[in-house]
Amino acid sequence: MLLRTVDVGHGDKTALLLHGLMGSAESWWRVIPLLVEHGYRVLAMDLPGHGLSPRDPDLTMAKAAASVTATLEARAPQRPLHAIGHSYGATVLAAAGLDAEVTVYVDSALSFTGGDDRTRLIERYESDRRNRQDPAWLRSSRPFYTAKDAEVEARAATCFDPATSASISCGDDVVLMPREGAILVHAEPSNWVTDDDKHRFAEQGVSVRGIRSAAHTVWYSHFDEFTASVPEVFGEYP
């Protein structure tokens, strides 16, 4: 499966961006121009069942990761490769096992419990999808969103396919080890990354960096702090 990809910039290095659940490549709308300005060719992918990418009601984590790898190979990215994955996208990134010079996981423990009931989970995703299609609802539930943030995420919700994403959570448990030398940027406190997760990452040689009071989508609520937390990608903060 090849994924729909926003491909912009003409730098001599590549930034791969993988969004979170119910997001899309457009979720990185603030980040992409900054990366291009820093000399990157940016590849922001719609994951399976998101945005304009194909659907797969039998999707597995392995298949999602393979779709990223296949799309990246087809795009023939420049080296070095710097990869950033948020939440669910970070888990897919870890499963893909890419040979990236810099790997950044954003607010993700790279694990979740499987075995969900498919019908109930699809219904729950569908209910959430309906709510998120309303920019006013998004802004009321996420007051840090700008009007454009809400419009972007509402469009992403409209394109989201509940059956594709539910398929992964109905399978086996997923527990992935972070890539040694990678970076974890997490909200502090985080609803997704526990203290045990931080210790597990640190023991694996991951640099763990928290952003106090940030939201789960860290760059929406704390854009400057997010970019400053990863100078390996964005350069030293002025």
mmCIF file of N, CA and C in Angstrom, residues 9-14 38-41 77-81:
data_model
loop_
_atom_site.group_PDB
_atom_site.id
_atom_site.type_symbol
_atom_site.label_atom_id
_atom_site.label_comp_id
_atom_site.label_asym_id
_atom_site.label_seq_id
_atom_site.Cartn_x
_atom_site.Cartn_y
_atom_site.Cartn_z
ATOM 1 N N GLY A 9 9.508 21.035 -0.479
ATOM 2 C CA GLY A 9 10.881 21.394 -0.155
ATOM 3 C C GLY A 9 11.874 20.687 -1.058
ATOM 4 N N HIS A 10 13.058 21.271 -1.144
ATOM 5 C CA HIS A 10 14.079 20.730 -2.044
ATOM 6 C C HIS A 10 15.431 20.669 -1.351
ATOM 7 N N GLY A 11 15.421 20.451 -0.042
ATOM 8 C CA GLY A 11 16.674 20.401 0.697
ATOM 9 C C GLY A 11 17.445 19.114 0.449
ATOM 10 N N ASP A 12 18.661 19.060 1.011
ATOM 11 C CA ASP A 12 19.512 17.885 0.827
ATOM 12 C C ASP A 12 19.363 16.892 1.971
ATOM 13 N N LYS A 13 18.306 17.034 2.765
ATOM 14 C CA LYS A 13 17.970 16.079 3.817
ATOM 15 C C LYS A 13 16.448 15.976 3.863
ATOM 16 N N THR A 14 15.947 14.890 4.433
ATOM 17 C CA THR A 14 14.511 14.612 4.412
ATOM 18 C C THR A 14 13.960 14.530 5.820
ATOM 19 N N HIS A 38 14.433 25.233 7.142
ATOM 20 C CA HIS A 38 15.691 24.699 7.675
ATOM 21 C C HIS A 38 16.379 23.733 6.698
ATOM 22 N N GLY A 39 15.929 23.729 5.448
ATOM 23 C CA GLY A 39 16.643 22.989 4.421
ATOM 24 C C GLY A 39 16.225 21.549 4.232
ATOM 25 N N TYR A 40 14.998 21.217 4.640
ATOM 26 C CA TYR A 40 14.503 19.857 4.483
ATOM 27 C C TYR A 40 13.607 19.713 3.262
ATOM 28 N N ARG A 41 13.655 18.548 2.666
ATOM 29 C CA ARG A 41 12.546 18.050 1.863
ATOM 30 C C ARG A 41 11.629 17.336 2.858
ATOM 31 N N PRO A 77 13.824 9.318 -0.801
ATOM 32 C CA PRO A 77 14.209 10.501 -0.022
ATOM 33 C C PRO A 77 15.705 10.742 -0.008
ATOM 34 N N GLN A 78 16.079 12.018 0.158
ATOM 35 C CA GLN A 78 17.475 12.357 0.334
ATOM 36 C C GLN A 78 17.918 11.929 1.735
ATOM 37 N N ARG A 79 19.211 11.743 1.882
ATOM 38 C CA ARG A 79 19.791 11.456 3.195
ATOM 39 C C ARG A 79 20.549 12.685 3.681
ATOM 40 N N PRO A 80 20.605 12.918 4.989
ATOM 41 C CA PRO A 80 20.088 12.050 6.040
ATOM 42 C C PRO A 80 18.576 12.147 6.183
ATOM 43 N N LEU A 81 17.999 11.123 6.832
ATOM 44 C CA LEU A 81 16.572 11.071 7.107
ATOM 45 C C LEU A 81 16.335 11.373 8.584
#
